[in-house]
């Protein structure tokens, strides 16, 4: 029994746990093997890429130089993709989409496939490409191919590295990395294209142009491979391809040239059931570490931001790019403290200034010697016009500004906009009235003009003001650390209602690499200004940690 038949039968018999889409697709494949119509199954053609990969391709990561040994799910995919031929011995499938959890060997397999298509497929002057939106991403797959060649004496004898590609003199073939500069796609005559991480591509131009570049009459059996995890980019080429693949599997779409294999959980409720994880991770326990995935799931149970990443990247569940940053249990700290004169010596500040008639926030975070907790002093301002709006109708952002004002929790500034000079006045007040001296103040340069910046520098020193650029590069690691401090009960903010309001509203936006930044979720009217100001201060605290600890 060949591997494809064995694997498909084990899935349908329940010996291998699989999701509904995989069961349906392999049932169709089995039917096509035993009841051929336009295409028949050829075992020799099906095994040819497997024999090539396991004989010639070597590991370029981990146990470098060790021969590649394909897993049953990989062999079944290759046999399905290469084994069905028409009466002229031309392959049925021209495109393969495999959606699979991360760390299931997709980059290594794609590199091996590309090398086979370059030298082992019997094509004259084949053009093979690693495709991505950015050159760095495209070069990852290309580098994997290059390293495999270097690890294999037999491949190295026939494939050489040139400045921009790999070249095979015996058939005039090339293998090249290709980024999404659409001009570079003109004139291509593609035999094989590989798209690693289709879910990271925001528009479909590169995909469409690659498909067009496969339509030459000189190419009888070109192939396009996309082996990818799910992602956070919505309404993208991935979503379109996933929907198309689902239609092919269900039979609503007829496309004999398209082979879809979607490994995913059948329900989000299965994410904490270890016996179900193999549905999205067929290489679990052999290619992918079961212990590592267990650790990820355990962490995700206590970290809502990380849970979104695990659901999307490990289990291929579709999620928006935002998720709640903190649970109520994490953010709700009712401990209070007194910051009157002599309690603290130095502060690190942060501020979030609004350009419109919105909430403005400033934070001062302080620490004491021998105490690992962080104490937060806050100040909020709102324009008078905002309070006037409350007299006639409820606030658009659901914030009870009038109640906060009556309780003395927020300062009302005359007019329809807050003069940012109030930030400077407040930090001066902390210094003069409470002997808490600003050591550094973090700020978003987008909202602070040069005139106010100069006033701050004159008051606290030229180096006191620290720019905090907004984005994942600056905020991701500190935001994760701050969440851990909240979870440990180390952030003491005097149980301030507006702080709590802003924390509840704070979501995280996650990129494909799991980096995060603050987000308002689906309701742009909600305010997170207090969180933004706190995060600006926290970023500076972490960057100036040793200096601050020596000062206090």
Short mmCIF file of C-alpha atoms in Angstrom, two decimals:
data_model
loop_
_atom_site.label_atom_id
_atom_site.label_comp_id
_atom_site.label_asym_id
_atom_site.label_seq_id
_atom_site.Cartn_x
_atom_site.Cartn_y
_atom_site.Cartn_z
CA UNK A 1 0.00 0.00 0.00
CA UNK A 2 1.46 3.35 -0.98
CA UNK A 3 1.69 6.12 1.63
CA UNK A 4 -1.14 8.22 0.17
CA UNK A 5 -3.62 5.35 0.35
CA UNK A 6 -2.46 4.34 3.85
CA UNK A 7 -2.61 7.91 5.20
CA UNK A 8 -6.02 8.65 3.68
CA UNK A 9 -7.44 5.34 4.93
CA UNK A 10 -6.13 5.91 8.46
CA UNK A 11 -7.77 9.34 8.49
CA UNK A 12 -11.13 8.01 7.34
CA UNK A 13 -10.92 5.06 9.76
CA UNK A 14 -10.19 7.40 12.66
CA UNK A 15 -6.70 6.06 13.33
CA UNK A 16 -5.36 9.55 12.60
CA UNK A 17 -7.34 12.39 14.16
CA UNK A 18 -8.09 14.95 11.47
CA UNK A 19 -10.35 17.93 10.92
CA UNK A 20 -13.42 17.82 8.72
CA UNK A 21 -11.78 19.53 5.73
CA UNK A 22 -8.89 17.05 5.68
CA UNK A 23 -11.28 14.11 5.95
CA UNK A 24 -13.35 15.38 3.03
CA UNK A 25 -10.35 16.09 0.84
CA UNK A 26 -8.68 12.72 1.38
CA UNK A 27 -11.98 10.95 0.80
CA UNK A 28 -12.12 12.69 -2.59
CA UNK A 29 -8.50 11.68 -3.29
CA UNK A 30 -9.18 8.02 -2.43
CA UNK A 31 -12.20 7.99 -4.72
CA UNK A 32 -10.07 9.48 -7.52
CA UNK A 33 -7.43 6.76 -7.01
CA UNK A 34 -9.87 3.85 -7.21
CA UNK A 35 -12.42 5.31 -9.62
CA UNK A 36 -10.36 7.32 -12.12
CA UNK A 37 -12.08 9.56 -14.64
CA UNK A 38 -10.07 12.18 -16.53
CA UNK A 39 -6.95 11.56 -14.43
CA UNK A 40 -5.36 8.33 -13.24
CA UNK A 41 -2.96 7.73 -10.38
CA UNK A 42 0.62 6.81 -11.30
CA UNK A 43 2.62 5.46 -8.35
CA UNK A 44 5.99 5.98 -10.04
CA UNK A 45 5.28 9.66 -10.73
CA UNK A 46 3.92 10.07 -7.21
CA UNK A 47 7.05 8.64 -5.60
CA UNK A 48 9.60 10.47 -7.75
CA UNK A 49 9.75 13.72 -5.67
CA UNK A 50 9.83 11.74 -2.42
CA UNK A 51 12.72 9.61 -3.61
CA UNK A 52 14.59 12.72 -4.79
CA UNK A 53 14.07 14.62 -1.53
CA UNK A 54 14.98 11.75 0.78
CA UNK A 55 18.03 10.81 -1.29
CA UNK A 56 19.53 14.18 -2.19
CA UNK A 57 18.19 16.84 0.21
CA UNK A 58 19.90 17.30 3.57
CA UNK A 59 18.96 19.13 6.74
CA UNK A 60 20.37 22.66 6.84
CA UNK A 61 19.10 23.38 10.36
CA UNK A 62 19.36 21.41 13.59
CA UNK A 63 21.17 18.18 12.65
CA UNK A 64 22.95 19.72 9.69
CA UNK A 65 23.72 17.31 6.87
CA UNK A 66 21.28 14.62 8.01
CA UNK A 67 19.10 13.25 5.17
CA UNK A 68 15.53 14.54 5.12
CA UNK A 69 12.99 11.95 6.19
CA UNK A 70 9.50 12.95 5.20
CA UNK A 71 6.53 12.41 7.50
CA UNK A 72 3.42 10.49 6.31
CA UNK A 73 1.39 13.67 5.87
CA UNK A 74 4.17 15.17 3.73
CA UNK A 75 4.49 12.06 1.57
CA UNK A 76 0.72 11.90 1.12
CA UNK A 77 0.63 15.54 -0.02
CA UNK A 78 3.47 15.05 -2.50
CA UNK A 79 1.98 11.84 -3.88
CA UNK A 80 -1.40 13.52 -4.31
CA UNK A 81 0.15 16.58 -5.99
CA UNK A 82 2.46 14.68 -8.38
CA UNK A 83 0.69 11.33 -8.81
CA UNK A 84 -2.44 12.17 -10.79
CA UNK A 85 -1.83 12.37 -14.56
CA UNK A 86 -3.92 12.63 -17.69
CA UNK A 87 -3.64 10.28 -20.68
CA UNK A 88 -0.69 12.32 -21.99
CA UNK A 89 1.16 11.80 -18.68
CA UNK A 90 0.73 15.48 -17.75
CA UNK A 91 0.08 16.33 -14.13
CA UNK A 92 -3.43 17.18 -12.98
CA UNK A 93 -2.58 19.71 -10.29
CA UNK A 94 -1.05 23.09 -11.03
CA UNK A 95 -1.58 24.63 -7.62
CA UNK A 96 -1.35 23.37 -4.04
CA UNK A 97 -2.56 25.27 -0.98
CA UNK A 98 -1.67 23.73 2.38
CA UNK A 99 -2.76 25.57 5.53
CA UNK A 100 -0.89 24.14 8.49
CA UNK A 101 0.21 25.18 11.99
CA UNK A 102 3.60 26.81 12.42
CA UNK A 103 6.72 24.70 13.04
CA UNK A 104 5.46 21.77 10.96
CA UNK A 105 8.42 21.89 8.57
CA UNK A 106 6.86 23.99 5.82
CA UNK A 107 9.95 26.07 4.92
CA UNK A 108 12.18 22.99 4.70
CA UNK A 109 9.65 21.08 2.60
CA UNK A 110 9.09 24.01 0.24
CA UNK A 111 12.84 24.36 -0.31
CA UNK A 112 13.12 20.65 -1.11
CA UNK A 113 10.18 20.86 -3.54
CA UNK A 114 11.74 23.84 -5.30
CA UNK A 115 15.03 21.96 -5.74
CA UNK A 116 13.20 18.95 -7.14
CA UNK A 117 11.35 21.16 -9.62
CA UNK A 118 14.66 22.77 -10.60
CA UNK A 119 16.65 19.63 -11.32
CA UNK A 120 14.51 16.50 -10.95
CA UNK A 121 11.23 17.18 -12.78
CA UNK A 122 12.53 16.65 -16.31
CA UNK A 123 11.70 20.21 -17.40
CA UNK A 124 13.88 22.15 -19.84
CA UNK A 125 15.19 25.50 -18.58
CA UNK A 126 12.87 25.53 -15.56
CA UNK A 127 12.36 28.84 -13.77
CA UNK A 128 11.70 28.37 -10.06
CA UNK A 129 10.98 31.14 -7.59
CA UNK A 130 10.67 31.80 -3.88
CA UNK A 131 8.05 34.54 -3.60
CA UNK A 132 7.19 36.99 -0.81
CA UNK A 133 6.15 40.60 -0.36
CA UNK A 134 9.54 41.56 1.08
CA UNK A 135 12.93 40.48 -0.21
CA UNK A 136 14.08 39.42 3.27
CA UNK A 137 11.19 36.95 3.51
CA UNK A 138 11.76 35.67 -0.02
CA UNK A 139 15.45 35.19 0.76
CA UNK A 140 14.65 32.89 3.71
CA UNK A 141 13.32 30.18 1.41
CA UNK A 142 16.07 30.82 -1.13
CA UNK A 143 18.74 30.54 1.59
CA UNK A 144 17.20 27.25 2.73
CA UNK A 145 17.56 25.95 -0.85
CA UNK A 146 21.16 27.17 -1.02
CA UNK A 147 22.07 25.55 2.29
CA UNK A 148 20.52 22.25 1.19
CA UNK A 149 22.62 22.33 -1.95
CA UNK A 150 25.76 23.00 0.08
CA UNK A 151 24.97 20.06 2.40
CA UNK A 152 24.51 17.63 -0.49
CA UNK A 153 27.59 16.69 -2.57
CA UNK A 154 25.37 15.36 -5.35
CA UNK A 155 23.28 18.53 -5.62
CA UNK A 156 26.35 20.76 -5.27
CA UNK A 157 27.87 18.97 -8.26
CA UNK A 158 25.01 20.11 -10.53
CA UNK A 159 23.79 23.38 -8.99
CA UNK A 160 25.94 26.44 -8.49
CA UNK A 161 25.36 29.76 -6.75
CA UNK A 162 25.51 32.82 -8.95
CA UNK A 163 25.15 36.41 -7.81
CA UNK A 164 21.34 36.49 -7.88
CA UNK A 165 20.23 32.87 -8.27
CA UNK A 166 20.99 29.17 -8.22
CA UNK A 167 21.86 27.83 -11.67
CA UNK A 168 21.68 24.27 -13.01
CA UNK A 169 23.88 24.06 -16.16
CA UNK A 170 22.66 20.62 -17.26
CA UNK A 171 19.11 21.89 -17.94
CA UNK A 172 19.71 25.68 -17.89
CA UNK A 173 17.40 26.01 -14.89
CA UNK A 174 17.37 28.85 -12.35
CA UNK A 175 16.04 29.22 -8.81
CA UNK A 176 15.62 32.76 -7.53
CA UNK A 177 14.14 34.82 -4.68
CA UNK A 178 11.47 37.21 -5.88
CA UNK A 179 9.90 40.06 -3.89
CA UNK A 180 6.72 41.95 -4.74
CA UNK A 181 8.25 44.46 -7.12
CA UNK A 182 5.68 43.87 -9.83
CA UNK A 183 8.00 45.16 -12.58
CA UNK A 184 10.35 42.25 -11.93
CA UNK A 185 7.57 39.77 -12.74
CA UNK A 186 7.26 40.85 -16.35
CA UNK A 187 8.49 38.26 -18.82
CA UNK A 188 8.73 35.36 -16.39
CA UNK A 189 8.13 31.84 -17.66
CA UNK A 190 7.44 30.03 -14.39
CA UNK A 191 7.77 26.28 -13.93
CA UNK A 192 7.52 26.36 -10.13
CA UNK A 193 6.56 29.08 -7.69
CA UNK A 194 6.71 28.86 -3.91
CA UNK A 195 4.89 31.32 -1.66
CA UNK A 196 5.99 30.95 1.95
CA UNK A 197 3.54 32.53 4.43
CA UNK A 198 0.77 33.52 2.06
CA UNK A 199 -1.09 34.93 5.09
CA UNK A 200 1.47 37.75 5.40
CA UNK A 201 0.65 39.14 1.94
CA UNK A 202 -1.69 42.12 2.14
CA UNK A 203 -2.75 42.31 -1.49
CA UNK A 204 -3.07 39.75 -4.23
CA UNK A 205 -1.00 41.43 -6.96
CA UNK A 206 2.05 39.18 -6.61
CA UNK A 207 -0.13 36.07 -6.53
CA UNK A 208 -2.11 37.08 -9.60
CA UNK A 209 1.00 38.02 -11.56
CA UNK A 210 2.66 34.72 -10.65
CA UNK A 211 -0.39 32.79 -11.87
CA UNK A 212 -0.27 34.71 -15.14
CA UNK A 213 3.45 33.95 -15.46
CA UNK A 214 2.59 30.22 -15.36
CA UNK A 215 0.31 30.39 -18.41
CA UNK A 216 2.96 30.08 -21.12
CA UNK A 217 2.34 27.41 -23.79
CA UNK A 218 5.89 26.19 -23.22
CA UNK A 219 5.02 25.05 -19.68
CA UNK A 220 2.73 22.01 -19.71
CA UNK A 221 2.71 21.27 -15.99
CA UNK A 222 3.80 24.30 -13.92
CA UNK A 223 3.09 24.36 -10.20
CA UNK A 224 2.43 27.00 -7.56
CA UNK A 225 2.87 26.01 -3.90
CA UNK A 226 1.54 27.92 -0.90
CA UNK A 227 2.19 26.26 2.45
CA UNK A 228 1.19 28.71 5.13
CA UNK A 229 -0.23 29.27 8.56
CA UNK A 230 -3.27 31.45 9.10
CA UNK A 231 -2.57 35.12 9.85
CA UNK A 232 -3.86 38.39 11.20
CA UNK A 233 -4.19 40.20 7.86
CA UNK A 234 -7.88 40.09 7.03
CA UNK A 235 -9.61 40.56 3.67
CA UNK A 236 -6.34 39.49 2.07
CA UNK A 237 -5.24 37.02 -0.57
CA UNK A 238 -5.09 34.39 2.19
CA UNK A 239 -8.75 34.88 3.08
CA UNK A 240 -9.68 34.71 -0.60
CA UNK A 241 -7.65 31.53 -1.14
CA UNK A 242 -8.96 29.94 2.05
CA UNK A 243 -12.54 30.59 0.95
CA UNK A 244 -11.78 29.27 -2.52
CA UNK A 245 -10.13 26.14 -1.09
CA UNK A 246 -13.09 25.53 1.21
CA UNK A 247 -15.38 25.75 -1.81
CA UNK A 248 -13.30 23.20 -3.71
CA UNK A 249 -13.32 20.81 -0.75
CA UNK A 250 -17.07 21.10 -0.28
CA UNK A 251 -17.74 20.67 -4.00
CA UNK A 252 -19.30 24.11 -4.44
CA UNK A 253 -16.37 25.09 -6.67
CA UNK A 254 -15.06 22.77 -9.38
CA UNK A 255 -11.36 23.20 -10.07
CA UNK A 256 -9.49 20.04 -11.02
CA UNK A 257 -6.16 21.90 -11.07
CA UNK A 258 -6.28 23.07 -7.45
CA UNK A 259 -5.32 20.82 -4.51
CA UNK A 260 -6.39 22.19 -1.10
CA UNK A 261 -5.25 20.71 2.23
CA UNK A 262 -6.43 22.63 5.28
CA UNK A 263 -5.21 21.45 8.69
CA UNK A 264 -7.13 23.25 11.43
CA UNK A 265 -9.20 22.74 14.54
CA UNK A 266 -12.87 22.16 13.86
CA UNK A 267 -13.83 24.43 16.75
CA UNK A 268 -12.13 27.06 18.89
CA UNK A 269 -13.29 25.05 21.89
CA UNK A 270 -10.71 22.38 20.98
CA UNK A 271 -7.71 24.64 21.58
CA UNK A 272 -7.03 23.36 25.13
CA UNK A 273 -7.62 19.67 24.28
CA UNK A 274 -4.20 18.10 23.52
CA UNK A 275 -5.69 15.14 21.68
CA UNK A 276 -7.14 17.58 19.10
CA UNK A 277 -3.97 19.56 18.41
CA UNK A 278 -2.84 17.16 15.69
CA UNK A 279 -5.75 18.37 13.55
CA UNK A 280 -3.80 21.57 12.83
CA UNK A 281 -0.33 20.11 13.44
CA UNK A 282 0.14 16.79 11.61
CA UNK A 283 3.85 16.92 12.42
CA UNK A 284 3.21 17.11 16.18
CA UNK A 285 5.63 14.97 18.14
CA UNK A 286 7.99 14.44 15.21
CA UNK A 287 8.64 17.80 13.55
CA UNK A 288 6.89 20.06 16.04
CA UNK A 289 7.54 19.84 19.77
CA UNK A 290 4.49 18.76 21.75
CA UNK A 291 6.03 20.14 24.95
CA UNK A 292 6.58 23.55 23.37
CA UNK A 293 2.98 23.68 22.17
CA UNK A 294 1.79 22.66 25.64
CA UNK A 295 3.81 25.53 27.12
CA UNK A 296 2.30 27.94 24.59
CA UNK A 297 -1.24 26.87 25.43
CA UNK A 298 -0.60 27.15 29.17
CA UNK A 299 0.79 30.65 28.72
CA UNK A 300 -2.15 31.61 26.52
CA UNK A 301 -4.59 30.64 29.26
CA UNK A 302 -3.24 33.50 31.37
CA UNK A 303 -2.33 35.92 28.58
CA UNK A 304 -5.22 36.95 26.29
CA UNK A 305 -2.86 38.75 23.92
CA UNK A 306 -0.75 35.63 23.44
CA UNK A 307 -3.84 33.46 23.11
CA UNK A 308 -4.75 35.19 19.85
CA UNK A 309 -1.33 34.29 18.44
CA UNK A 310 -1.64 30.64 19.50
CA UNK A 311 -5.15 30.35 18.07
CA UNK A 312 -4.07 31.77 14.73
CA UNK A 313 -0.54 30.48 14.27
CA UNK A 314 -0.73 27.09 15.98
CA UNK A 315 -4.35 26.10 15.33
CA UNK A 316 -5.24 28.08 12.18
CA UNK A 317 -8.30 29.66 13.72
CA UNK A 318 -9.37 32.92 12.09
CA UNK A 319 -9.03 35.85 14.46
CA UNK A 320 -8.96 39.60 14.13
CA UNK A 321 -5.62 41.23 14.80
CA UNK A 322 -6.91 42.53 18.13
CA UNK A 323 -7.60 40.85 21.44
CA UNK A 324 -8.16 42.11 24.97
CA UNK A 325 -4.86 43.04 26.55
CA UNK A 326 -5.72 42.29 30.19
CA UNK A 327 -8.44 40.29 31.86
CA UNK A 328 -10.46 41.94 34.63
CA UNK A 329 -8.67 39.87 37.24
CA UNK A 330 -5.33 41.07 35.95
CA UNK A 331 -6.11 44.78 35.81
CA UNK A 332 -8.32 45.12 38.88
CA UNK A 333 -6.03 46.23 41.73
CA UNK A 334 -7.80 48.03 44.57
CA UNK A 335 -4.69 48.77 46.62
CA UNK A 336 -4.07 52.47 47.35
CA UNK A 337 -1.09 54.53 48.48
CA UNK A 338 -0.17 58.04 49.63
CA UNK A 339 2.26 60.10 47.56
CA UNK A 340 2.48 63.09 49.88
CA UNK A 341 5.80 64.82 50.53
CA UNK A 342 8.73 62.51 51.21
CA UNK A 343 7.12 59.29 50.01
CA UNK A 344 8.98 59.18 46.69
CA UNK A 345 12.08 60.91 45.37
CA UNK A 346 12.06 60.58 41.58
CA UNK A 347 9.47 59.85 38.96
CA UNK A 348 9.46 58.74 35.35
CA UNK A 349 6.63 60.32 33.42
CA UNK A 350 4.56 59.53 30.38
CA UNK A 351 1.90 61.52 28.59
CA UNK A 352 -0.69 61.08 25.91
CA UNK A 353 -1.88 64.32 24.33
CA UNK A 354 -5.01 64.44 22.18
CA UNK A 355 -5.24 66.69 19.13
CA UNK A 356 -9.04 66.94 19.28
CA UNK A 357 -11.66 67.37 22.00
CA UNK A 358 -10.67 64.12 23.65
CA UNK A 359 -9.22 62.85 26.89
CA UNK A 360 -5.65 63.85 27.77
CA UNK A 361 -3.61 61.81 30.23
CA UNK A 362 -0.31 61.98 32.08
CA UNK A 363 1.29 59.41 34.37
CA UNK A 364 4.09 59.51 36.90
CA UNK A 365 5.46 56.13 37.93
CA UNK A 366 7.54 55.83 41.08
CA UNK A 367 9.36 53.10 42.97
CA UNK A 368 10.83 52.70 46.45
CA UNK A 369 14.10 51.02 47.48
CA UNK A 370 13.59 47.34 48.22
CA UNK A 371 10.06 47.35 46.77
CA UNK A 372 9.51 45.83 43.31
CA UNK A 373 6.05 47.35 42.91
CA UNK A 374 5.39 50.31 40.62
CA UNK A 375 3.26 53.16 41.97
CA UNK A 376 1.28 55.19 39.46
CA UNK A 377 0.17 58.80 39.93
CA UNK A 378 -2.24 59.99 37.25
CA UNK A 379 -3.77 63.19 35.91
CA UNK A 380 -6.55 63.60 33.33
CA UNK A 381 -7.88 66.63 31.47
CA UNK A 382 -10.93 67.16 29.27
CA UNK A 383 -12.11 70.26 27.37
CA UNK A 384 -15.10 72.13 28.79
CA UNK A 385 -17.01 71.45 25.58
CA UNK A 386 -16.98 67.73 26.38
CA UNK A 387 -18.75 68.32 29.68
CA UNK A 388 -21.30 70.55 27.97
CA UNK A 389 -22.09 67.73 25.55
CA UNK A 390 -23.00 65.54 28.50
CA UNK A 391 -25.88 67.86 29.44
CA UNK A 392 -27.85 66.98 26.33
CA UNK A 393 -26.79 63.47 25.42
CA UNK A 394 -24.57 60.65 26.48
CA UNK A 395 -20.91 60.76 25.49
CA UNK A 396 -20.05 59.06 22.21
CA UNK A 397 -17.34 57.05 23.92
CA UNK A 398 -19.54 55.88 26.82
CA UNK A 399 -17.34 57.66 29.36
CA UNK A 400 -19.09 59.31 32.36
CA UNK A 401 -17.00 62.48 32.18
CA UNK A 402 -19.53 64.50 34.17
CA UNK A 403 -19.45 62.00 37.05
CA UNK A 404 -15.68 61.92 37.05
CA UNK A 405 -15.61 65.73 37.04
CA UNK A 406 -17.99 65.94 40.01
CA UNK A 407 -15.78 63.48 41.90
CA UNK A 408 -12.65 65.52 41.19
CA UNK A 409 -11.05 62.78 39.11
CA UNK A 410 -10.60 64.88 35.99
CA UNK A 411 -9.76 68.53 35.36
CA UNK A 412 -11.90 70.55 32.95
CA UNK A 413 -10.04 72.99 30.73
CA UNK A 414 -11.90 76.03 29.27
CA UNK A 415 -12.67 75.89 25.56
CA UNK A 416 -12.90 73.02 23.10
CA UNK A 417 -9.31 71.81 23.26
CA UNK A 418 -6.74 71.10 25.96
CA UNK A 419 -3.67 73.34 25.91
CA UNK A 420 -0.76 70.93 26.25
CA UNK A 421 0.97 73.30 28.64
CA UNK A 422 -1.10 71.57 31.37
CA UNK A 423 1.25 68.58 31.18
CA UNK A 424 4.27 70.70 32.07
CA UNK A 425 2.37 72.46 34.87
CA UNK A 426 1.39 69.12 36.42
CA UNK A 427 4.92 67.69 36.45
CA UNK A 428 6.13 70.98 37.96
CA UNK A 429 3.45 70.65 40.63
CA UNK A 430 4.65 67.16 41.55
CA UNK A 431 8.16 68.53 41.88
CA UNK A 432 7.30 71.65 43.85
CA UNK A 433 4.46 70.40 46.03
CA UNK A 434 5.50 66.79 46.66
CA UNK A 435 9.31 66.78 46.15
CA UNK A 436 9.02 64.16 43.42
CA UNK A 437 11.49 65.12 40.72
CA UNK A 438 11.00 64.09 37.09
CA UNK A 439 14.05 62.12 35.99
CA UNK A 440 12.73 61.32 32.51
CA UNK A 441 9.43 61.85 30.71
CA UNK A 442 8.38 59.69 27.77
CA UNK A 443 6.30 61.26 25.03
CA UNK A 444 4.93 60.57 21.58
CA UNK A 445 6.66 63.16 19.32
CA UNK A 446 3.63 63.21 17.02
CA UNK A 447 1.66 65.24 19.55
CA UNK A 448 4.29 67.55 21.10
CA UNK A 449 5.56 70.60 19.20
CA UNK A 450 9.07 72.02 19.44
CA UNK A 451 7.98 75.00 21.56
CA UNK A 452 6.49 72.87 24.34
CA UNK A 453 9.39 70.42 24.12
CA UNK A 454 11.82 73.30 24.72
CA UNK A 455 9.81 74.39 27.79
CA UNK A 456 10.03 70.89 29.21
CA UNK A 457 13.79 70.78 28.57
CA UNK A 458 14.29 74.16 30.24
CA UNK A 459 12.37 72.92 33.29
CA UNK A 460 13.84 69.44 33.73
CA UNK A 461 16.99 69.28 31.63
CA UNK A 462 17.88 68.82 27.98
CA UNK A 463 17.99 65.01 28.19
CA UNK A 464 14.89 64.58 30.35
CA UNK A 465 12.48 64.23 27.44
CA UNK A 466 12.56 60.80 25.77
CA UNK A 467 10.77 60.06 22.50
CA UNK A 468 8.64 56.91 22.54
CA UNK A 469 7.81 55.99 18.97
CA UNK A 470 4.46 54.26 18.66
CA UNK A 471 4.57 50.82 17.06
CA UNK A 472 5.47 47.21 17.72
CA UNK A 473 9.23 47.75 17.48
CA UNK A 474 9.16 50.02 20.53
CA UNK A 475 6.10 48.86 22.44
CA UNK A 476 5.78 45.09 22.02
CA UNK A 477 8.27 43.81 24.60
CA UNK A 478 7.47 46.49 27.24
CA UNK A 479 3.74 45.92 26.77
CA UNK A 480 4.17 42.21 27.43
CA UNK A 481 6.32 42.93 30.49
CA UNK A 482 3.78 45.44 31.79
CA UNK A 483 1.02 42.85 31.40
CA UNK A 484 3.10 40.42 33.47
CA UNK A 485 3.51 43.08 36.17
CA UNK A 486 -0.24 43.66 36.22
CA UNK A 487 -0.80 39.92 36.50
CA UNK A 488 1.58 39.81 39.47
CA UNK A 489 -0.23 42.69 41.20
CA UNK A 490 2.81 44.96 40.96
CA UNK A 491 1.09 47.96 39.35
CA UNK A 492 -0.54 50.10 42.06
CA UNK A 493 -2.65 52.89 40.56
CA UNK A 494 -4.76 53.94 43.56
CA UNK A 495 -7.79 52.11 42.16
CA UNK A 496 -8.39 55.10 39.90
CA UNK A 497 -11.64 54.69 37.90
CA UNK A 498 -10.36 56.39 34.75
CA UNK A 499 -7.24 54.24 34.73
CA UNK A 500 -9.46 51.21 35.05
CA UNK A 501 -11.73 52.44 32.26
CA UNK A 502 -8.77 52.89 29.90
CA UNK A 503 -7.27 49.50 30.79
CA UNK A 504 -10.56 47.69 30.12
CA UNK A 505 -10.74 49.38 26.70
CA UNK A 506 -7.20 48.43 25.70
CA UNK A 507 -6.82 45.71 23.13
CA UNK A 508 -3.71 44.54 21.37
CA UNK A 509 -2.98 44.43 17.68
CA UNK A 510 -0.71 41.51 16.81
CA UNK A 511 1.46 41.17 13.74
CA UNK A 512 2.48 37.93 12.06
CA UNK A 513 5.53 37.56 14.31
CA UNK A 514 3.51 37.88 17.51
CA UNK A 515 4.59 41.48 18.19
CA UNK A 516 1.92 43.65 19.78
CA UNK A 517 0.89 47.25 20.22
CA UNK A 518 -2.12 48.97 21.86
CA UNK A 519 -5.38 49.06 19.96
CA UNK A 520 -8.96 50.17 20.61
CA UNK A 521 -10.47 47.02 19.22
CA UNK A 522 -13.56 47.44 17.09
CA UNK A 523 -14.80 50.62 18.78
CA UNK A 524 -12.58 53.55 17.82
CA UNK A 525 -14.56 55.86 20.11
CA UNK A 526 -13.38 54.20 23.30
CA UNK A 527 -10.54 55.91 25.15
CA UNK A 528 -7.23 54.23 25.99
CA UNK A 529 -5.27 57.44 26.67
CA UNK A 530 -4.50 56.47 30.26
CA UNK A 531 -2.97 53.19 29.10
CA UNK A 532 -0.95 54.96 26.40
CA UNK A 533 0.51 57.43 28.92
CA UNK A 534 1.37 54.61 31.33
CA UNK A 535 3.02 52.58 28.58
CA UNK A 536 5.14 55.57 27.48
CA UNK A 537 6.40 55.92 31.06
CA UNK A 538 6.97 52.18 31.40
CA UNK A 539 9.02 52.03 28.18
CA UNK A 540 11.35 54.70 29.57
CA UNK A 541 11.51 53.01 32.98
CA UNK A 542 12.70 49.77 31.38
CA UNK A 543 15.24 51.56 29.21
CA UNK A 544 16.58 53.60 32.16
CA UNK A 545 16.13 50.89 34.78
CA UNK A 546 19.65 50.77 36.24
CA UNK A 547 19.97 54.55 36.41
CA UNK A 548 16.57 54.93 38.06
CA UNK A 549 17.27 52.21 40.63
CA UNK A 550 20.53 53.91 41.58
CA UNK A 551 18.77 57.25 41.99
CA UNK A 552 16.03 56.06 44.35
#
